[in-house]
């Protein structure tokens, strides 16, 4: 289902976007796996409709720690990463300065500094711990 993306310009949305998501533990993760499955479906539909590269659950009003990120590989195909409770667990020393947009801040491009290489630990949609390496482009 396509959901409305919260916008920072709306005071009610801004308050929700600035809220911290509660921490996850193994018990909560196991209890919520069905919820995460439905949430990922909504995130995918919403992201495809909006045309972005990534979308976090709080951007559609959920307080669960989940994100979907699109990776474009060399042959032009896209890989969708569905991450629950993602954490950067390592990074290189080089930083990338770029300009980005955000679906919750429409029509605005802003400067961002990110690590060139990162290692991320997260749970997949089945609750299994996964580790990913990403390199900037």
N, CA, C and O atoms as CSV, one atom per row, in Angstrom:
chain,resi,resn,atom,element,x,y,z
A,1,UNK,N,N,0.839,-1.169,0.000
A,1,UNK,CA,C,0.000,0.000,0.000
A,1,UNK,C,C,0.894,1.246,0.000
A,1,UNK,O,O,1.857,1.332,0.763
A,2,UNK,N,N,0.568,2.187,-0.848
A,2,UNK,CA,C,1.300,3.447,-0.882
A,2,UNK,C,C,0.859,4.282,0.318
A,2,UNK,O,O,-0.330,4.531,0.517
A,3,UNK,N,N,1.838,4.707,1.108
A,3,UNK,CA,C,1.554,5.515,2.289
A,3,UNK,C,C,2.014,6.943,2.060
A,3,UNK,O,O,2.868,7.202,1.213
A,4,UNK,N,N,1.452,7.854,2.807
A,4,UNK,CA,C,1.847,9.262,2.738
A,4,UNK,C,C,3.220,9.408,3.389
A,4,UNK,O,O,3.466,8.867,4.467
A,5,UNK,N,N,4.105,10.140,2.729
A,5,UNK,CA,C,5.428,10.421,3.284
A,5,UNK,C,C,5.325,11.680,4.132
A,5,UNK,O,O,4.882,12.727,3.660
A,6,UNK,N,N,5.738,11.567,5.387
A,6,UNK,CA,C,5.693,12.720,6.281
A,6,UNK,C,C,6.648,13.793,5.779
A,6,UNK,O,O,7.730,13.483,5.280
A,7,UNK,N,N,6.249,15.052,5.911
A,7,UNK,CA,C,7.046,16.178,5.425
A,7,UNK,C,C,7.481,17.051,6.592
A,7,UNK,O,O,6.677,17.395,7.458
A,8,UNK,N,N,8.737,17.399,6.608
A,8,UNK,CA,C,9.306,18.201,7.682
A,8,UNK,C,C,8.642,19.580,7.776
A,8,UNK,O,O,8.638,20.192,8.845
A,9,UNK,N,N,8.082,20.071,6.667
A,9,UNK,CA,C,7.443,21.395,6.665
A,9,UNK,C,C,6.119,21.394,7.434
A,9,UNK,O,O,5.631,22.456,7.820
A,10,UNK,N,N,5.546,20.236,7.657
A,10,UNK,CA,C,4.298,20.118,8.414
A,10,UNK,C,C,4.672,19.946,9.891
A,10,UNK,O,O,5.332,18.965,10.235
A,11,UNK,N,N,4.265,20.879,10.780
A,11,UNK,CA,C,4.674,20.800,12.190
A,11,UNK,C,C,4.324,19.466,12.863
A,11,UNK,O,O,5.118,18.957,13.654
A,12,UNK,N,N,3.183,18.907,12.573
A,12,UNK,CA,C,2.803,17.615,13.169
A,12,UNK,C,C,3.731,16.502,12.656
A,12,UNK,O,O,4.189,15.662,13.431
A,13,UNK,N,N,4.001,16.506,11.346
A,13,UNK,CA,C,4.918,15.528,10.771
A,13,UNK,C,C,6.327,15.700,11.338
A,13,UNK,O,O,6.996,14.723,11.674
A,14,UNK,N,N,6.768,16.960,11.439
A,14,UNK,CA,C,8.122,17.219,11.936
A,14,UNK,C,C,8.306,16.617,13.329
A,14,UNK,O,O,9.334,16.001,13.609
A,15,UNK,N,N,7.327,16.791,14.189
A,15,UNK,CA,C,7.419,16.240,15.544
A,15,UNK,C,C,7.553,14.720,15.501
A,15,UNK,O,O,8.322,14.142,16.269
A,16,UNK,N,N,6.816,14.079,14.618
A,16,UNK,CA,C,6.900,12.617,14.499
A,16,UNK,C,C,8.237,12.185,13.908
A,16,UNK,O,O,8.815,11.189,14.342
A,17,UNK,N,N,8.733,12.931,12.917
A,17,UNK,CA,C,10.009,12.583,12.293
A,17,UNK,C,C,11.177,12.732,13.262
A,17,UNK,O,O,12.178,12.027,13.133
A,18,UNK,N,N,11.066,13.620,14.210
A,18,UNK,CA,C,12.158,13.862,15.163
A,18,UNK,C,C,12.128,12.923,16.373
A,18,UNK,O,O,13.047,12.944,17.191
A,19,UNK,N,N,11.097,12.114,16.492
A,19,UNK,CA,C,11.017,11.154,17.600
A,19,UNK,C,C,12.002,10.012,17.387
A,19,UNK,O,O,12.199,9.549,16.263
A,20,UNK,N,N,12.611,9.570,18.467
A,20,UNK,CA,C,13.482,8.391,18.402
A,20,UNK,C,C,12.618,7.139,18.341
A,20,UNK,O,O,11.550,7.071,18.948
A,21,UNK,N,N,13.094,6.168,17.607
A,21,UNK,CA,C,12.416,4.869,17.566
A,21,UNK,C,C,12.887,4.045,18.753
A,21,UNK,O,O,14.065,4.091,19.107
A,22,UNK,N,N,11.996,3.300,19.366
A,22,UNK,CA,C,12.419,2.471,20.505
A,22,UNK,C,C,13.418,1.397,20.077
A,22,UNK,O,O,13.369,0.887,18.958
A,23,UNK,N,N,14.319,1.070,20.991
A,23,UNK,CA,C,15.322,0.041,20.720
A,23,UNK,C,C,14.648,-1.313,20.527
A,23,UNK,O,O,13.587,-1.583,21.090
A,24,UNK,N,N,15.275,-2.144,19.735
A,24,UNK,CA,C,14.771,-3.500,19.508
A,24,UNK,C,C,15.621,-4.497,20.278
A,24,UNK,O,O,16.837,-4.341,20.382
A,25,UNK,N,N,14.981,-5.510,20.809
A,25,UNK,CA,C,15.710,-6.643,21.365
A,25,UNK,C,C,15.170,-7.900,20.694
A,25,UNK,O,O,14.234,-7.825,19.899
A,26,UNK,N,N,15.746,-9.043,21.005
A,26,UNK,CA,C,15.373,-10.293,20.328
A,26,UNK,C,C,13.898,-10.628,20.507
A,26,UNK,O,O,13.263,-11.124,19.576
A,27,UNK,N,N,13.348,-10.369,21.678
A,27,UNK,CA,C,11.945,-10.686,21.949
A,27,UNK,C,C,11.025,-9.811,21.091
A,27,UNK,O,O,10.083,-10.303,20.470
A,28,UNK,N,N,11.311,-8.518,21.068
A,28,UNK,CA,C,10.491,-7.594,20.262
A,28,UNK,C,C,10.633,-7.937,18.783
A,28,UNK,O,O,9.643,-7.967,18.052
A,29,UNK,N,N,11.865,-8.197,18.342
A,29,UNK,CA,C,12.097,-8.528,16.936
A,29,UNK,C,C,11.274,-9.744,16.521
A,29,UNK,O,O,10.599,-9.715,15.492
A,30,UNK,N,N,11.325,-10.796,17.306
A,30,UNK,CA,C,10.577,-12.004,16.967
A,30,UNK,C,C,9.073,-11.750,16.967
A,30,UNK,O,O,8.356,-12.245,16.097
A,31,UNK,N,N,8.598,-10.984,17.937
A,31,UNK,CA,C,7.164,-10.700,18.038
A,31,UNK,C,C,6.674,-9.824,16.889
A,31,UNK,O,O,5.509,-9.903,16.499
A,32,UNK,N,N,7.553,-8.997,16.350
A,32,UNK,CA,C,7.154,-8.026,15.331
A,32,UNK,C,C,7.473,-8.442,13.898
A,32,UNK,O,O,7.218,-7.663,12.980
A,33,UNK,N,N,8.022,-9.644,13.666
A,33,UNK,CA,C,8.423,-10.012,12.302
A,33,UNK,C,C,7.274,-9.897,11.301
A,33,UNK,O,O,7.490,-9.431,10.182
A,34,UNK,N,N,6.081,-10.301,11.665
A,34,UNK,CA,C,4.936,-10.151,10.762
A,34,UNK,C,C,4.640,-8.694,10.458
A,34,UNK,O,O,4.283,-8.346,9.332
A,35,UNK,N,N,4.789,-7.848,11.461
A,35,UNK,CA,C,4.588,-6.409,11.276
A,35,UNK,C,C,5.631,-5.853,10.315
A,35,UNK,O,O,5.316,-5.030,9.456
A,36,UNK,N,N,6.876,-6.306,10.463
A,36,UNK,CA,C,7.941,-5.842,9.571
A,36,UNK,C,C,7.669,-6.256,8.133
A,36,UNK,O,O,7.952,-5.486,7.215
A,37,UNK,N,N,7.134,-7.441,7.915
A,37,UNK,CA,C,6.828,-7.903,6.561
A,37,UNK,C,C,5.829,-6.962,5.883
A,37,UNK,O,O,6.037,-6.553,4.740
A,38,UNK,N,N,4.761,-6.623,6.577
A,38,UNK,CA,C,3.764,-5.692,6.030
A,38,UNK,C,C,4.367,-4.303,5.850
A,38,UNK,O,O,4.082,-3.616,4.870
A,39,UNK,N,N,5.206,-3.894,6.807
A,39,UNK,CA,C,5.847,-2.581,6.721
A,39,UNK,C,C,6.754,-2.497,5.502
A,39,UNK,O,O,6.736,-1.492,4.790
A,40,UNK,N,N,7.552,-3.541,5.247
A,40,UNK,CA,C,8.429,-3.526,4.079
A,40,UNK,C,C,7.622,-3.457,2.787
A,40,UNK,O,O,8.037,-2.789,1.840
A,41,UNK,N,N,6.506,-4.118,2.734
A,41,UNK,CA,C,5.645,-4.051,1.560
A,41,UNK,C,C,5.187,-2.607,1.323
A,41,UNK,O,O,5.228,-2.115,0.195
A,42,UNK,N,N,4.756,-1.938,2.383
A,42,UNK,CA,C,4.339,-0.535,2.271
A,42,UNK,C,C,5.510,0.373,1.898
A,42,UNK,O,O,5.353,1.284,1.085
A,43,UNK,N,N,6.682,0.129,2.489
A,43,UNK,CA,C,7.862,0.933,2.155
A,43,UNK,C,C,8.217,0.777,0.679
A,43,UNK,O,O,8.525,1.763,0.009
A,44,UNK,N,N,8.178,-0.453,0.169
A,44,UNK,CA,C,8.483,-0.702,-1.242
A,44,UNK,C,C,7.495,0.031,-2.157
A,44,UNK,O,O,7.900,0.723,-3.091
A,45,UNK,N,N,6.202,-0.127,-1.880
A,45,UNK,CA,C,5.180,0.527,-2.710
A,45,UNK,C,C,5.348,2.038,-2.687
A,45,UNK,O,O,5.265,2.697,-3.723
A,46,UNK,N,N,5.583,2.577,-1.502
A,46,UNK,CA,C,5.708,4.030,-1.349
A,46,UNK,C,C,6.964,4.544,-2.037
A,46,UNK,O,O,6.935,5.580,-2.702
A,47,UNK,N,N,8.065,3.819,-1.876
A,47,UNK,CA,C,9.325,4.236,-2.494
A,47,UNK,C,C,9.236,4.180,-4.016
A,47,UNK,O,O,9.697,5.098,-4.695
A,48,UNK,N,N,8.655,3.125,-4.554
A,48,UNK,CA,C,8.491,3.031,-6.014
A,48,UNK,C,C,7.623,4.177,-6.526
A,48,UNK,O,O,7.928,4.773,-7.559
A,49,UNK,N,N,6.562,4.482,-5.821
A,49,UNK,CA,C,5.658,5.563,-6.228
A,49,UNK,C,C,6.351,6.922,-6.172
A,49,UNK,O,O,6.148,7.762,-7.049
A,50,UNK,N,N,7.173,7.139,-5.136
A,50,UNK,CA,C,7.834,8.431,-4.949
A,50,UNK,C,C,9.082,8.583,-5.814
A,50,UNK,O,O,9.505,9.700,-6.109
A,51,UNK,N,N,9.666,7.460,-6.219
A,51,UNK,CA,C,10.847,7.526,-7.068
A,51,UNK,C,C,12.142,7.806,-6.321
A,51,UNK,O,O,13.079,8.342,-6.914
A,52,UNK,N,N,12.226,7.466,-5.056
A,52,UNK,CA,C,13.443,7.700,-4.291
A,52,UNK,C,C,14.379,6.509,-4.323
A,52,UNK,O,O,14.126,5.515,-5.004
A,53,UNK,N,N,15.476,6.629,-3.565
A,53,UNK,CA,C,16.464,5.556,-3.463
A,53,UNK,C,C,16.404,4.832,-2.133
A,53,UNK,O,O,16.923,3.724,-2.002
A,54,UNK,N,N,15.777,5.447,-1.151
A,54,UNK,CA,C,15.671,4.835,0.158
A,54,UNK,C,C,14.550,5.476,0.948
A,54,UNK,O,O,14.151,6.611,0.686
A,55,UNK,N,N,14.047,4.731,1.921
A,55,UNK,CA,C,12.947,5.240,2.734
A,55,UNK,C,C,12.986,4.528,4.083
A,55,UNK,O,O,13.101,3.305,4.154
A,56,UNK,N,N,12.887,5.316,5.147
A,56,UNK,CA,C,12.878,4.757,6.505
A,56,UNK,C,C,11.448,4.720,7.037
A,56,UNK,O,O,10.615,5.555,6.686
A,57,UNK,N,N,11.188,3.741,7.885
A,57,UNK,CA,C,9.842,3.561,8.437
A,57,UNK,C,C,9.271,4.834,9.074
A,57,UNK,O,O,8.089,5.117,8.875
A,58,UNK,N,N,10.057,5.616,9.834
A,58,UNK,CA,C,9.482,6.837,10.414
A,58,UNK,C,C,8.958,7.828,9.366
A,58,UNK,O,O,8.086,8.644,9.665
A,59,UNK,N,N,9.485,7.756,8.148
A,59,UNK,CA,C,9.018,8.671,7.101
A,59,UNK,C,C,7.592,8.366,6.658
A,59,UNK,O,O,6.951,9.202,6.021
A,60,UNK,N,N,7.087,7.175,6.990
A,60,UNK,CA,C,5.689,6.866,6.674
A,60,UNK,C,C,4.867,6.676,7.953
A,60,UNK,O,O,3.777,6.103,7.936
A,61,UNK,N,N,5.426,7.175,9.061
A,61,UNK,CA,C,4.662,7.209,10.294
A,61,UNK,C,C,4.836,6.035,11.236
A,61,UNK,O,O,4.141,5.964,12.250
A,62,UNK,N,N,5.742,5.108,10.936
A,62,UNK,CA,C,5.989,3.965,11.817
A,62,UNK,C,C,7.154,4.279,12.749
A,62,UNK,O,O,8.092,4.972,12.356
A,63,UNK,N,N,7.103,3.783,13.959
A,63,UNK,CA,C,8.207,3.987,14.904
A,63,UNK,C,C,9.111,2.762,14.984
A,63,UNK,O,O,9.938,2.659,15.890
A,64,UNK,N,N,8.961,1.839,14.046
A,64,UNK,CA,C,9.844,0.676,13.999
A,64,UNK,C,C,11.141,1.050,13.290
A,64,UNK,O,O,11.141,1.859,12.362
A,65,UNK,N,N,12.235,0.459,13.731
A,65,UNK,CA,C,13.549,0.731,13.127
A,65,UNK,C,C,13.714,-0.130,11.880
A,65,UNK,O,O,14.197,-1.261,11.948
A,66,UNK,N,N,13.313,0.414,10.761
A,66,UNK,CA,C,13.414,-0.316,9.498
A,66,UNK,C,C,13.656,0.677,8.370
A,66,UNK,O,O,13.212,1.823,8.425
A,67,UNK,N,N,14.363,0.219,7.353
A,67,UNK,CA,C,14.673,1.056,6.200
A,67,UNK,C,C,14.759,0.150,4.974
A,67,UNK,O,O,15.120,-1.023,5.064
A,68,UNK,N,N,14.421,0.721,3.851
A,68,UNK,CA,C,14.635,0.030,2.582
A,68,UNK,C,C,15.530,0.932,1.738
A,68,UNK,O,O,15.276,2.130,1.612
A,69,UNK,N,N,16.574,0.349,1.163
A,69,UNK,CA,C,17.551,1.105,0.389
A,69,UNK,C,C,17.747,0.411,-0.948
A,69,UNK,O,O,17.869,-0.812,-1.011
A,70,UNK,N,N,17.774,1.190,-2.002
A,70,UNK,CA,C,17.983,0.659,-3.338
A,70,UNK,C,C,19.453,0.817,-3.716
A,70,UNK,O,O,20.021,1.904,-3.610
A,71,UNK,N,N,20.055,-0.280,-4.157
A,71,UNK,CA,C,21.432,-0.252,-4.645
A,71,UNK,C,C,21.405,-0.509,-6.145
A,71,UNK,O,O,20.849,-1.508,-6.602
A,72,UNK,N,N,22.008,0.397,-6.903
A,72,UNK,CA,C,22.110,0.188,-8.350
A,72,UNK,C,C,23.469,-0.421,-8.643
A,72,UNK,O,O,24.506,0.149,-8.303
A,73,UNK,N,N,23.451,-1.587,-9.278
A,73,UNK,CA,C,24.701,-2.275,-9.587
A,73,UNK,C,C,25.128,-1.970,-11.013
A,73,UNK,O,O,24.383,-1.369,-11.786
A,74,UNK,N,N,26.348,-2.397,-11.349
A,74,UNK,CA,C,26.965,-2.023,-12.621
A,74,UNK,C,C,26.131,-2.344,-13.845
A,74,UNK,O,O,26.134,-1.573,-14.805
A,75,UNK,N,N,25.415,-3.462,-13.841
A,75,UNK,CA,C,24.640,-3.834,-15.025
A,75,UNK,C,C,23.305,-3.079,-15.112
A,75,UNK,O,O,22.501,-3.337,-16.008
A,76,UNK,N,N,23.072,-2.148,-14.179
A,76,UNK,CA,C,21.866,-1.331,-14.221
A,76,UNK,C,C,20.698,-1.883,-13.418
A,76,UNK,O,O,19.675,-1.214,-13.270
A,77,UNK,N,N,20.843,-3.096,-12.901
A,77,UNK,CA,C,19.761,-3.654,-12.089
A,77,UNK,C,C,19.786,-3.036,-10.697
A,77,UNK,O,O,20.776,-2.437,-10.277
A,78,UNK,N,N,18.680,-3.198,-10.003
A,78,UNK,CA,C,18.565,-2.667,-8.647
A,78,UNK,C,C,18.413,-3.809,-7.652
A,78,UNK,O,O,17.711,-4.787,-7.907
A,79,UNK,N,N,19.079,-3.666,-6.524
A,79,UNK,CA,C,18.930,-4.598,-5.410
A,79,UNK,C,C,18.283,-3.811,-4.282
A,79,UNK,O,O,18.739,-2.724,-3.929
A,80,UNK,N,N,17.218,-4.367,-3.720
A,80,UNK,CA,C,16.533,-3.717,-2.608
A,80,UNK,C,C,17.004,-4.353,-1.311
A,80,UNK,O,O,16.846,-5.558,-1.112
A,81,UNK,N,N,17.573,-3.559,-0.444
A,81,UNK,CA,C,17.995,-4.031,0.869
A,81,UNK,C,C,16.923,-3.634,1.878
A,81,UNK,O,O,16.606,-2.455,2.029
A,82,UNK,N,N,16.374,-4.623,2.561
A,82,UNK,CA,C,15.364,-4.407,3.600
A,82,UNK,C,C,16.044,-4.668,4.931
A,82,UNK,O,O,16.379,-5.809,5.248
A,83,UNK,N,N,16.250,-3.611,5.713
A,83,UNK,CA,C,17.054,-3.706,6.921
A,83,UNK,C,C,16.233,-3.363,8.162
A,83,UNK,O,O,15.536,-2.349,8.203
A,84,UNK,N,N,16.327,-4.213,9.156
A,84,UNK,CA,C,15.689,-3.971,10.439
A,84,UNK,C,C,16.791,-3.619,11.436
A,84,UNK,O,O,17.784,-4.336,11.559
A,85,UNK,N,N,16.606,-2.522,12.135
A,85,UNK,CA,C,17.539,-2.064,13.167
A,85,UNK,C,C,18.964,-1.940,12.634
A,85,UNK,O,O,19.890,-2.481,13.239
A,86,UNK,N,N,19.165,-1.232,11.502
A,86,UNK,CA,C,20.511,-1.123,10.939
A,86,UNK,C,C,21.427,-0.254,11.799
A,86,UNK,O,O,21.007,0.743,12.386
A,87,UNK,N,N,22.688,-0.667,11.852
A,87,UNK,CA,C,23.691,0.085,12.603
A,87,UNK,C,C,24.986,0.099,11.811
A,87,UNK,O,O,25.395,-0.931,11.275
A,88,UNK,N,N,25.636,1.254,11.729
A,88,UNK,CA,C,26.969,1.320,11.139
A,88,UNK,C,C,27.931,0.771,12.181
A,88,UNK,O,O,28.046,1.317,13.279
A,89,UNK,N,N,28.621,-0.311,11.834
A,89,UNK,CA,C,29.526,-0.966,12.774
A,89,UNK,C,C,30.993,-0.754,12.412
A,89,UNK,O,O,31.882,-1.196,13.140
A,90,UNK,N,N,31.244,-0.095,11.312
A,90,UNK,CA,C,32.607,0.215,10.907
A,90,UNK,C,C,32.587,1.132,9.696
A,90,UNK,O,O,31.613,1.181,8.946
A,91,UNK,N,N,33.673,1.849,9.525
A,91,UNK,CA,C,33.781,2.730,8.354
A,91,UNK,C,C,35.240,3.003,8.056
A,91,UNK,O,O,36.108,2.822,8.911
A,92,UNK,N,N,35.500,3.440,6.840
A,92,UNK,CA,C,36.848,3.794,6.432
A,92,UNK,C,C,37.232,5.159,6.983
A,92,UNK,O,O,36.563,5.687,7.871
A,93,UNK,N,N,38.294,5.718,6.460
A,93,UNK,CA,C,38.755,7.024,6.924
A,93,UNK,C,C,38.381,8.143,5.961
A,93,UNK,O,O,38.352,9.313,6.345
A,94,UNK,N,N,38.099,7.792,4.724
A,94,UNK,CA,C,37.784,8.783,3.699
A,94,UNK,C,C,36.299,9.163,3.765
A,94,UNK,O,O,35.437,8.317,4.004
A,95,UNK,N,N,36.022,10.452,3.549
A,95,UNK,CA,C,34.637,10.928,3.524
A,95,UNK,C,C,34.291,11.444,2.131
A,95,UNK,O,O,35.154,11.899,1.380
A,96,UNK,N,N,33.021,11.360,1.817
A,96,UNK,CA,C,32.485,11.816,0.541
A,96,UNK,C,C,31.586,13.012,0.814
A,96,UNK,O,O,30.684,12.937,1.649
A,97,UNK,N,N,31.825,14.104,0.122
A,97,UNK,CA,C,30.946,15.268,0.205
A,97,UNK,C,C,30.091,15.296,-1.039
A,97,UNK,O,O,30.601,15.230,-2.158
A,98,UNK,N,N,28.796,15.394,-0.845
A,98,UNK,CA,C,27.877,15.353,-1.975
A,98,UNK,C,C,26.651,16.181,-1.653
A,98,UNK,O,O,26.541,16.750,-0.567
A,99,UNK,N,N,25.748,16.245,-2.584
A,99,UNK,CA,C,24.468,16.914,-2.365
A,99,UNK,C,C,23.383,15.862,-2.520
A,99,UNK,O,O,23.417,15.052,-3.447
A,100,UNK,N,N,22.425,15.879,-1.612
A,100,UNK,CA,C,21.369,14.877,-1.619
A,100,UNK,C,C,20.006,15.526,-1.459
A,100,UNK,O,O,19.877,16.702,-1.121
A,101,UNK,N,N,19.007,14.716,-1.714
A,101,UNK,CA,C,17.632,15.120,-1.451
A,101,UNK,C,C,17.025,14.110,-0.484
A,101,UNK,O,O,17.581,13.034,-0.264
A,102,UNK,N,N,15.885,14.466,0.087
A,102,UNK,CA,C,15.188,13.593,1.024
A,102,UNK,C,C,13.700,13.675,0.719
A,102,UNK,O,O,13.166,14.765,0.513
A,103,UNK,N,N,13.033,12.535,0.688
A,103,UNK,CA,C,11.607,12.528,0.368
A,103,UNK,C,C,10.769,13.262,1.415
A,103,UNK,O,O,9.653,13.689,1.119
A,104,UNK,N,N,11.291,13.414,2.632
A,104,UNK,CA,C,10.565,14.155,3.675
A,104,UNK,C,C,10.877,15.648,3.656
A,104,UNK,O,O,10.270,16.425,4.394
A,105,UNK,N,N,11.819,16.042,2.814
A,105,UNK,CA,C,12.147,17.467,2.636
A,105,UNK,C,C,12.084,17.746,1.137
A,105,UNK,O,O,13.117,17.935,0.496
A,106,UNK,N,N,10.875,17.773,0.578
A,106,UNK,CA,C,10.744,17.877,-0.885
A,106,UNK,C,C,11.314,19.172,-1.457
A,106,UNK,O,O,11.332,20.219,-0.809
A,107,UNK,N,N,11.777,19.051,-2.697
A,107,UNK,CA,C,12.264,20.196,-3.474
A,107,UNK,C,C,13.457,20.891,-2.832
A,107,UNK,O,O,13.664,22.085,-3.049
A,108,UNK,N,N,14.244,20.163,-2.046
A,108,UNK,CA,C,15.409,20.752,-1.390
A,108,UNK,C,C,16.594,19.825,-1.569
A,108,UNK,O,O,16.507,18.621,-1.325
A,109,UNK,N,N,17.696,20.403,-1.996
A,109,UNK,CA,C,18.948,19.668,-2.100
A,109,UNK,C,C,19.897,20.280,-1.085
A,109,UNK,O,O,19.948,21.502,-0.946
A,110,UNK,N,N,20.649,19.450,-0.377
A,110,UNK,CA,C,21.505,19.967,0.679
A,110,UNK,C,C,22.822,19.189,0.704
A,110,UNK,O,O,22.882,18.037,0.274
A,111,UNK,N,N,23.891,19.843,1.220
A,111,UNK,CA,C,25.192,19.171,1.279
A,111,UNK,C,C,25.233,18.138,2.404
A,111,UNK,O,O,24.692,18.356,3.488
A,112,UNK,N,N,25.887,17.009,2.122
A,112,UNK,CA,C,26.013,15.924,3.089
A,112,UNK,C,C,27.435,15.383,3.020
A,112,UNK,O,O,28.014,15.277,1.939
A,113,UNK,N,N,28.000,15.039,4.186
A,113,UNK,CA,C,29.293,14.342,4.242
A,113,UNK,C,C,29.030,12.947,4.789
A,113,UNK,O,O,28.481,12.784,5.878
A,114,UNK,N,N,29.429,11.952,4.021
A,114,UNK,CA,C,29.228,10.563,4.420
A,114,UNK,C,C,30.562,9.823,4.337
A,114,UNK,O,O,31.478,10.232,3.624
A,115,UNK,N,N,30.642,8.731,5.080
A,115,UNK,CA,C,31.813,7.870,4.964
A,115,UNK,C,C,31.813,7.232,3.580
A,115,UNK,O,O,30.760,6.829,3.086
A,116,UNK,N,N,32.978,7.135,2.952
A,116,UNK,CA,C,33.110,6.528,1.632
A,116,UNK,C,C,32.805,5.031,1.693
A,116,UNK,O,O,32.146,4.489,0.806
A,117,UNK,N,N,33.293,4.361,2.757
A,117,UNK,CA,C,33.032,2.938,2.952
A,117,UNK,C,C,32.410,2.743,4.329
A,117,UNK,O,O,32.863,3.322,5.316
A,118,UNK,N,N,31.371,1.923,4.383
A,118,UNK,CA,C,30.761,1.590,5.676
A,118,UNK,C,C,30.468,0.099,5.751
A,118,UNK,O,O,30.273,-0.569,4.736
A,119,UNK,N,N,30.443,-0.397,6.972
A,119,UNK,CA,C,29.978,-1.750,7.262
A,119,UNK,C,C,28.726,-1.592,8.110
A,119,UNK,O,O,28.720,-0.853,9.094
A,120,UNK,N,N,27.673,-2.288,7.725
A,120,UNK,CA,C,26.387,-2.188,8.405
A,120,UNK,C,C,25.971,-3.569,8.902
A,120,UNK,O,O,26.084,-4.565,8.188
A,121,UNK,N,N,25.491,-3.605,10.131
A,121,UNK,CA,C,24.881,-4.816,10.682
A,121,UNK,C,C,23.397,-4.532,10.844
A,121,UNK,O,O,23.012,-3.455,11.299
A,122,UNK,N,N,22.570,-5.490,10.476
A,122,UNK,CA,C,21.121,-5.333,10.578
A,122,UNK,C,C,20.490,-6.718,10.591
A,122,UNK,O,O,21.177,-7.727,10.434
A,123,UNK,N,N,19.202,-6.755,10.776
A,123,UNK,CA,C,18.454,-7.997,10.654
A,123,UNK,C,C,17.695,-7.954,9.337
A,123,UNK,O,O,17.212,-6.898,8.929
A,124,UNK,N,N,17.589,-9.095,8.676
A,124,UNK,CA,C,16.799,-9.147,7.451
A,124,UNK,C,C,15.333,-9.363,7.796
A,124,UNK,O,O,14.973,-9.413,8.972
A,125,UNK,N,N,14.497,-9.488,6.798
A,125,UNK,CA,C,13.054,-9.602,7.035
A,125,UNK,C,C,12.661,-10.901,7.734
A,125,UNK,O,O,11.531,-11.041,8.201
A,126,UNK,N,N,13.600,-11.857,7.805
A,126,UNK,CA,C,13.348,-13.112,8.526
A,126,UNK,C,C,13.932,-13.086,9.938
A,126,UNK,O,O,13.849,-14.079,10.661
A,127,UNK,N,N,14.521,-11.959,10.333
A,127,UNK,CA,C,15.088,-11.836,11.668
A,127,UNK,C,C,16.500,-12.364,11.797
A,127,UNK,O,O,17.005,-12.521,12.908
A,128,UNK,N,N,17.151,-12.642,10.665
A,128,UNK,CA,C,18.528,-13.146,10.691
A,128,UNK,C,C,19.502,-11.968,10.621
A,128,UNK,O,O,19.300,-11.019,9.864
A,129,UNK,N,N,20.565,-12.054,11.431
A,129,UNK,CA,C,21.590,-11.013,11.423
A,129,UNK,C,C,22.347,-11.058,10.102
A,129,UNK,O,O,22.793,-12.120,9.668
A,130,UNK,N,N,22.486,-9.902,9.471
A,130,UNK,CA,C,23.244,-9.795,8.220
A,130,UNK,C,C,24.258,-8.672,8.354
A,130,UNK,O,O,24.102,-7.775,9.182
A,131,UNK,N,N,25.286,-8.731,7.539
A,131,UNK,CA,C,26.295,-7.674,7.495
A,131,UNK,C,C,26.483,-7.279,6.034
A,131,UNK,O,O,26.575,-8.128,5.147
A,132,UNK,N,N,26.536,-5.982,5.811
A,132,UNK,CA,C,26.708,-5.462,4.454
A,132,UNK,C,C,27.892,-4.508,4.430
A,132,UNK,O,O,28.196,-3.845,5.421
A,133,UNK,N,N,28.548,-4.453,3.288
A,133,UNK,CA,C,29.577,-3.450,3.047
A,133,UNK,C,C,29.083,-2.566,1.914
A,133,UNK,O,O,28.551,-3.056,0.917
A,134,UNK,N,N,29.260,-1.280,2.071
A,134,UNK,CA,C,28.818,-0.347,1.024
A,134,UNK,C,C,29.950,0.637,0.741
A,134,UNK,O,O,30.705,1.026,1.632
A,135,UNK,N,N,30.041,1.020,-0.524
A,135,UNK,CA,C,31.052,1.972,-0.969
A,135,UNK,C,C,30.337,3.083,-1.714
A,135,UNK,O,O,29.456,2.822,-2.533
A,136,UNK,N,N,30.715,4.326,-1.432
A,136,UNK,CA,C,30.086,5.481,-2.078
A,136,UNK,C,C,30.318,5.498,-3.577
A,136,UNK,O,O,31.169,4.784,-4.107
A,137,UNK,N,N,29.542,6.328,-4.240
A,137,UNK,CA,C,29.702,6.431,-5.694
A,137,UNK,C,C,29.791,7.871,-6.105
A,137,UNK,O,O,29.927,8.167,-7.292
